[in-house]
């Protein structure tokens, strides 16, 4: 297992981490499949640790705390070197202050998560989604307080837009609060929207990217094929809806390329999708989840897969998205002055154009 530095921190995290959204999942979260028993959950954790994983990801909202509770039971008595990340933002009750990113809710839910996890600290604590009604100074001060109290070690965010992150970083710098060390984002070969702002921020600001749903909810596993019935246990048959499929023909072209490259290596399309992500700018960690030990072992094996330059280009070419404004204009006119952060988006596009000026 490879270990990468998490943003502008000294913390080293495994390239792959274990996601536990399906631990004890019911209702909405049950649509993605469930790992319900302590024995099954412990086995997935054991397999992950045996492969060198040192970070496990959860959230208070996953089946309203049940994922945290099951994970807490699994980790009871184990090494403190196992890192745990959890999150706060979504409703945990019907009261007006039981959701959002107010100081009240952040601190209240951190303490509740610690009890469910049976731990005295959370290693990485994420603001799980944006809250446009709470001042960023209040959000960042609450995280800073939790770090100083020893209840969390690092602050992070998830599903923020570029300007949201920059606004929070500015507030942290102005008031000398703890800044985000990482951002948890959706990014895959099929959905490359994060390249516009979030990967450049990872490179330029040191807010490392951690990827959730790296094989697009199973769409890139190789089990979905053109003109063939989808697998029966697919979350997309259960109205999960993430990520949205905007161009079905493009999706199948991507899958066909992944299968082709996978066949050349004798591995699954999922491993190819994960290996491609590992080579992208700003990526520190990729969260993998599974219903079965077999799925998990296959995903974790991607850590040792090395793609050739030609194979990376093949995947890039079939999945590349159109540039939005102002990026296409920048690419056409000032590509000779791009920074490393600019190139996180622009590199594959720049190779296709000749600057006009």
Coordinates of C-alpha atoms in Angstrom, one line a residue:
X1 CA 0.0 0.0 0.0
X2 CA 1.2 3.5 -0.9
X3 CA 0.9 6.2 1.8
X4 CA 0.4 9.9 0.8
X5 CA 0.7 13.1 2.7
X6 CA -2.7 14.6 3.5
X7 CA -2.5 18.2 2.2
X8 CA -0.4 20.6 4.2
X9 CA -0.3 18.3 7.2
X10 CA 2.2 15.8 8.4
X11 CA -0.4 13.0 8.4
X12 CA 0.2 10.0 6.1
X13 CA -2.9 8.2 4.8
X14 CA -3.2 5.0 2.7
X15 CA -3.9 5.5 -0.9
X16 CA -7.1 3.5 -0.4
X17 CA -9.4 3.8 2.7
X18 CA -12.5 1.9 3.7
X19 CA -15.9 3.5 3.3
X20 CA -18.6 2.4 5.7
X21 CA -21.7 4.0 4.3
X22 CA -23.2 0.6 4.0
X23 CA -22.5 -0.5 7.6
X24 CA -25.8 -1.2 9.3
X25 CA -27.5 0.6 6.5
X26 CA -31.3 0.9 6.3
X27 CA -33.9 3.0 4.4
X28 CA -32.2 5.4 2.0
X29 CA -28.7 4.0 2.7
X30 CA -30.0 0.5 2.5
X31 CA -30.4 1.1 -1.3
X32 CA -26.6 0.7 -1.8
X33 CA -26.5 -2.7 -0.1
X34 CA -25.9 -3.4 3.6
X35 CA -23.2 -4.9 5.8
X36 CA -25.4 -5.6 8.8
X37 CA -23.6 -7.9 11.2
X38 CA -20.7 -7.2 13.4
X39 CA -18.9 -10.2 12.1
X40 CA -19.3 -9.1 8.4
X41 CA -18.2 -5.6 9.2
X42 CA -15.2 -6.8 11.2
X43 CA -14.1 -9.0 8.3
X44 CA -14.1 -6.1 5.9
X45 CA -12.1 -4.0 8.3
X46 CA -9.7 -6.9 8.8
X47 CA -9.2 -7.3 5.1
X48 CA -8.6 -3.6 4.7
X49 CA -6.0 -3.5 7.5
X50 CA -4.3 -6.6 6.1
X51 CA -3.8 -4.7 2.8
X52 CA -2.3 -1.7 4.6
X53 CA -5.3 0.6 4.9
X54 CA -4.9 3.0 7.8
X55 CA -8.0 5.2 7.4
X56 CA -11.7 4.3 7.8
X57 CA -14.4 6.7 6.7
X58 CA -17.9 7.2 8.2
X59 CA -20.5 9.9 8.9
X60 CA -23.1 10.7 11.5
X61 CA -25.8 10.7 8.8
X62 CA -25.1 7.1 7.6
X63 CA -28.4 5.5 8.9
X64 CA -28.5 8.2 11.6
X65 CA -25.4 7.1 13.5
X66 CA -25.8 3.3 13.1
X67 CA -22.7 3.1 10.8
X68 CA -20.7 4.9 13.5
X69 CA -22.0 2.6 16.2
X70 CA -21.2 -0.6 14.3
X71 CA -17.7 0.8 13.4
X72 CA -17.2 1.7 17.0
X73 CA -17.9 -1.9 18.0
X74 CA -15.5 -3.3 15.3
X75 CA -12.7 -1.0 16.4
X76 CA -13.1 -1.5 20.1
X77 CA -9.7 -2.5 21.6
X78 CA -7.8 -2.1 18.3
X79 CA -4.8 0.0 17.6
X80 CA -5.0 3.7 17.9
X81 CA -3.0 3.9 14.7
X82 CA -6.2 3.2 12.8
X83 CA -7.4 6.6 11.6
X84 CA -11.1 7.4 11.6
X85 CA -12.9 10.2 9.7
X86 CA -16.5 11.3 10.3
X87 CA -18.7 14.2 9.3
X88 CA -21.4 16.7 10.3
X89 CA -24.0 18.7 8.4
X90 CA -27.2 16.8 7.6
X91 CA -30.3 16.5 9.8
X92 CA -30.0 14.3 12.9
X93 CA -33.5 15.2 14.2
X94 CA -36.5 17.4 13.5
X95 CA -35.4 20.4 15.6
X96 CA -34.4 23.7 13.9
X97 CA -30.8 23.3 15.3
X98 CA -30.3 19.6 14.5
X99 CA -28.8 20.3 11.1
X100 CA -26.4 22.7 9.4
X101 CA -23.0 24.0 10.3
X102 CA -23.7 26.2 13.3
X103 CA -21.3 26.1 16.1
X104 CA -24.1 24.5 18.1
X105 CA -24.6 21.6 15.7
X106 CA -20.9 21.0 14.8
X107 CA -19.9 20.6 18.5
X108 CA -23.0 18.8 19.6
X109 CA -22.7 16.2 16.8
X110 CA -18.9 15.8 17.2
X111 CA -19.6 14.8 20.9
X112 CA -22.4 12.4 19.8
X113 CA -20.1 10.8 17.1
X114 CA -17.4 10.3 19.7
X115 CA -19.8 8.4 21.9
X116 CA -21.1 6.2 19.0
X117 CA -17.5 5.5 17.9
X118 CA -16.4 4.9 21.5
X119 CA -13.3 7.0 20.9
X120 CA -11.8 10.1 22.5
X121 CA -11.0 11.8 19.2
X122 CA -11.9 11.8 15.5
X123 CA -8.8 12.0 13.4
X124 CA -10.4 13.9 10.4
X125 CA -13.7 15.8 10.9
X126 CA -15.5 16.9 7.8
X127 CA -18.1 19.6 7.1
X128 CA -20.2 17.2 5.0
X129 CA -22.0 19.8 2.8
X130 CA -22.2 23.5 2.5
X131 CA -24.5 25.6 4.7
X132 CA -25.2 29.0 3.1
X133 CA -26.9 30.3 6.2
X134 CA -24.1 30.0 8.7
X135 CA -21.1 32.5 8.5
X136 CA -17.9 30.7 7.5
X137 CA -16.2 32.3 10.6
X138 CA -18.5 30.4 12.8
X139 CA -17.9 27.1 11.0
X140 CA -14.1 27.5 11.1
X141 CA -14.1 28.7 14.7
X142 CA -16.1 25.6 15.8
X143 CA -13.6 23.3 14.1
X144 CA -10.7 25.2 15.6
X145 CA -12.3 24.8 19.1
X146 CA -12.6 21.1 18.6
X147 CA -9.0 20.8 17.6
X148 CA -7.9 22.7 20.6
X149 CA -10.0 20.6 22.9
X150 CA -8.4 17.4 21.4
X151 CA -11.7 16.1 20.1
X152 CA -10.6 16.2 16.5
X153 CA -7.1 16.2 15.0
X154 CA -7.7 17.7 11.5
X155 CA -10.5 19.7 9.9
X156 CA -11.8 19.0 6.4
X157 CA -14.8 19.6 4.1
X158 CA -16.8 17.6 1.7
X159 CA -19.0 18.5 -1.3
X160 CA -18.0 22.2 -1.2
X161 CA -17.6 24.2 -4.4
X162 CA -14.4 26.0 -5.1
X163 CA -15.5 29.4 -3.8
X164 CA -16.9 27.9 -0.7
X165 CA -13.5 26.3 0.1
X166 CA -11.6 29.5 -0.7
X167 CA -14.0 31.6 1.5
X168 CA -13.4 29.2 4.4
X169 CA -9.6 29.2 3.9
X170 CA -9.6 33.0 3.9
X171 CA -11.5 33.1 7.2
X172 CA -9.1 30.6 8.7
X173 CA -6.1 32.6 7.7
X174 CA -7.6 35.9 8.9
X175 CA -8.4 34.6 12.4
X176 CA -5.6 32.0 12.7
X177 CA -8.0 29.1 12.9
X178 CA -7.3 25.6 11.8
X179 CA -7.6 25.3 8.0
X180 CA -8.9 22.4 5.9
X181 CA -6.3 19.8 5.2
X182 CA -8.4 17.9 2.7
X183 CA -11.7 17.9 0.8
X184 CA -13.7 14.8 0.2
X185 CA -15.1 15.0 -3.4
X186 CA -16.9 12.9 -6.0
X187 CA -14.6 12.3 -8.9
X188 CA -14.3 9.4 -11.4
X189 CA -13.5 8.7 -15.0
X190 CA -17.2 9.2 -15.7
X191 CA -17.7 12.4 -13.7
X192 CA -14.7 14.8 -14.1
X193 CA -16.4 18.0 -13.0
X194 CA -14.0 18.3 -10.0
X195 CA -11.2 19.2 -12.4
X196 CA -12.6 22.7 -13.0
X197 CA -12.0 24.0 -9.5
X198 CA -11.5 21.3 -6.8
X199 CA -8.3 19.6 -8.2
X200 CA -6.7 23.0 -8.8
X201 CA -7.4 24.0 -5.2
X202 CA -5.9 20.7 -4.1
X203 CA -2.7 21.5 -5.9
X204 CA -2.6 25.2 -5.2
X205 CA -3.9 25.4 -1.7
X206 CA -2.8 22.1 -0.3
X207 CA -6.4 21.0 0.4
X208 CA -5.8 17.4 -0.7
X209 CA -8.5 15.5 -2.6
X210 CA -10.1 12.4 -1.2
X211 CA -12.4 10.7 -3.6
X212 CA -15.8 9.1 -2.8
X213 CA -17.7 6.8 -5.2
X214 CA -14.6 6.4 -7.4
X215 CA -16.2 3.8 -9.6
X216 CA -19.4 5.9 -9.9
X217 CA -21.6 3.8 -7.7
X218 CA -20.5 0.6 -9.5
X219 CA -21.2 1.9 -13.0
X220 CA -17.5 1.5 -13.9
X221 CA -17.1 -1.9 -12.3
X222 CA -17.3 -3.6 -15.7
X223 CA -20.6 -5.3 -14.8
X224 CA -22.7 -2.7 -16.7
X225 CA -22.3 -3.3 -20.4
X226 CA -24.0 -1.9 -23.5
X227 CA -27.2 -3.7 -24.6
X228 CA -27.0 -6.0 -21.5
X229 CA -29.2 -6.1 -18.4
X230 CA -27.6 -4.4 -15.4
X231 CA -26.6 -6.5 -12.3
X232 CA -29.6 -7.1 -10.0
X233 CA -28.0 -5.7 -6.9
X234 CA -27.1 -2.4 -8.5
X235 CA -27.8 0.6 -6.4
X236 CA -28.9 2.3 -9.7
X237 CA -31.8 -0.1 -9.9
X238 CA -32.8 0.9 -6.4
X239 CA -33.3 4.6 -7.3
X240 CA -30.0 5.8 -5.6
X241 CA -29.4 8.3 -8.3
X242 CA -25.8 9.2 -7.6
X243 CA -23.9 10.0 -9.8
X244 CA -26.5 11.2 -12.4
X245 CA -26.0 9.6 -15.8
X246 CA -26.1 12.5 -18.2
X247 CA -24.8 10.8 -21.4
X248 CA -25.4 7.1 -21.6
X249 CA -23.5 6.6 -24.8
X250 CA -20.4 8.3 -23.3
X251 CA -20.7 6.1 -20.2
X252 CA -20.6 3.0 -22.3
X253 CA -17.6 4.2 -24.3
X254 CA -15.8 4.8 -21.0
X255 CA -16.7 1.4 -19.7
X256 CA -15.5 -0.3 -22.9
X257 CA -12.2 1.5 -22.6
X258 CA -11.8 0.5 -19.0
X259 CA -12.6 -3.2 -19.9
X260 CA -10.1 -3.1 -22.8
X261 CA -7.3 -1.8 -20.6
X262 CA -8.3 -4.2 -17.8
X263 CA -8.1 -7.2 -20.1
X264 CA -4.6 -6.1 -21.1
X265 CA -3.6 -6.4 -17.5
X266 CA -5.8 -9.3 -16.5
X267 CA -7.7 -7.2 -14.0
X268 CA -11.2 -5.7 -13.5
X269 CA -12.4 -2.5 -15.1
X270 CA -12.9 -1.2 -11.5
X271 CA -9.2 -1.6 -10.8
X272 CA -8.4 0.4 -13.9
X273 CA -10.7 3.2 -12.9
X274 CA -9.1 3.3 -9.5
X275 CA -5.6 3.3 -10.9
X276 CA -6.4 6.1 -13.2
X277 CA -7.7 8.2 -10.3
X278 CA -4.5 7.5 -8.3
X279 CA -2.5 9.2 -11.0
X280 CA -4.5 12.4 -11.1
X281 CA -3.2 15.7 -9.6
X282 CA -4.0 16.5 -6.0
X283 CA -5.3 13.0 -5.1
X284 CA -4.3 11.8 -1.6
X285 CA -6.8 9.1 -0.9
X286 CA -9.5 7.0 -2.6
X287 CA -12.4 5.7 -0.5
X288 CA -13.5 2.2 -1.5
X289 CA -16.5 0.3 -0.2
X290 CA -17.8 -3.1 -0.7
X291 CA -20.6 -5.5 0.2
X292 CA -18.4 -8.5 0.0
X293 CA -14.8 -9.5 0.8
X294 CA -14.3 -10.4 -2.8
X295 CA -15.3 -6.9 -4.0
X296 CA -13.1 -5.3 -1.4
X297 CA -10.0 -7.3 -2.3
X298 CA -10.5 -6.5 -5.9
X299 CA -10.7 -2.8 -5.3
X300 CA -7.7 -2.8 -2.9
X301 CA -5.6 -4.6 -5.5
X302 CA -5.7 -1.5 -7.7
X303 CA -3.1 0.0 -5.4
X304 CA -0.4 -2.0 -7.2
X305 CA -1.8 -1.5 -10.8
X306 CA 0.4 0.7 -13.0
X307 CA -1.1 2.0 -16.2
X308 CA 1.1 2.9 -19.2
X309 CA 1.1 6.4 -20.6
X310 CA -0.8 5.1 -23.7
X311 CA -3.5 3.5 -21.5
X312 CA -3.9 6.7 -19.5
X313 CA -4.3 8.7 -22.7
X314 CA -6.9 6.2 -24.0
X315 CA -9.0 6.7 -20.8
X316 CA -8.4 10.5 -20.9
X317 CA -9.5 10.7 -24.5
X318 CA -12.7 8.8 -24.1
X319 CA -13.8 10.6 -20.9
X320 CA -12.6 14.1 -21.4
X321 CA -15.3 16.7 -20.9
X322 CA -15.8 20.0 -22.8
X323 CA -14.2 23.0 -21.2
X324 CA -16.6 25.6 -19.8
X325 CA -15.9 29.4 -20.0
X326 CA -13.5 30.9 -19.0
X327 CA -11.4 27.8 -19.3
X328 CA -11.7 27.2 -23.0
X329 CA -10.7 30.9 -23.6
X330 CA -7.7 30.5 -21.3
X331 CA -6.7 27.3 -23.0
X332 CA -6.9 29.0 -26.5
X333 CA -4.9 32.1 -25.5
X334 CA -2.6 31.8 -22.5
X335 CA -1.7 28.1 -22.2
X336 CA 2.0 28.9 -22.2
X337 CA 1.6 30.6 -18.8
X338 CA -0.3 27.9 -16.9
X339 CA 0.7 26.9 -13.3
X340 CA 0.6 23.3 -12.0
X341 CA -2.8 24.1 -10.5
X342 CA -4.1 25.2 -13.9
X343 CA -2.7 22.1 -15.5
X344 CA -4.8 19.9 -13.2
X345 CA -7.6 20.8 -15.5
X346 CA -6.0 22.0 -18.6
X347 CA -3.2 19.6 -19.4
X348 CA -5.2 17.1 -21.6
X349 CA -7.0 20.0 -23.3
X350 CA -3.8 22.0 -23.9
X351 CA -2.3 19.1 -25.9
X352 CA -5.2 19.4 -28.4
X353 CA -4.9 23.2 -29.2
X354 CA -2.4 25.7 -30.3
X355 CA -2.6 29.0 -28.4
X356 CA -3.9 31.8 -30.6
X357 CA -1.9 34.6 -29.0

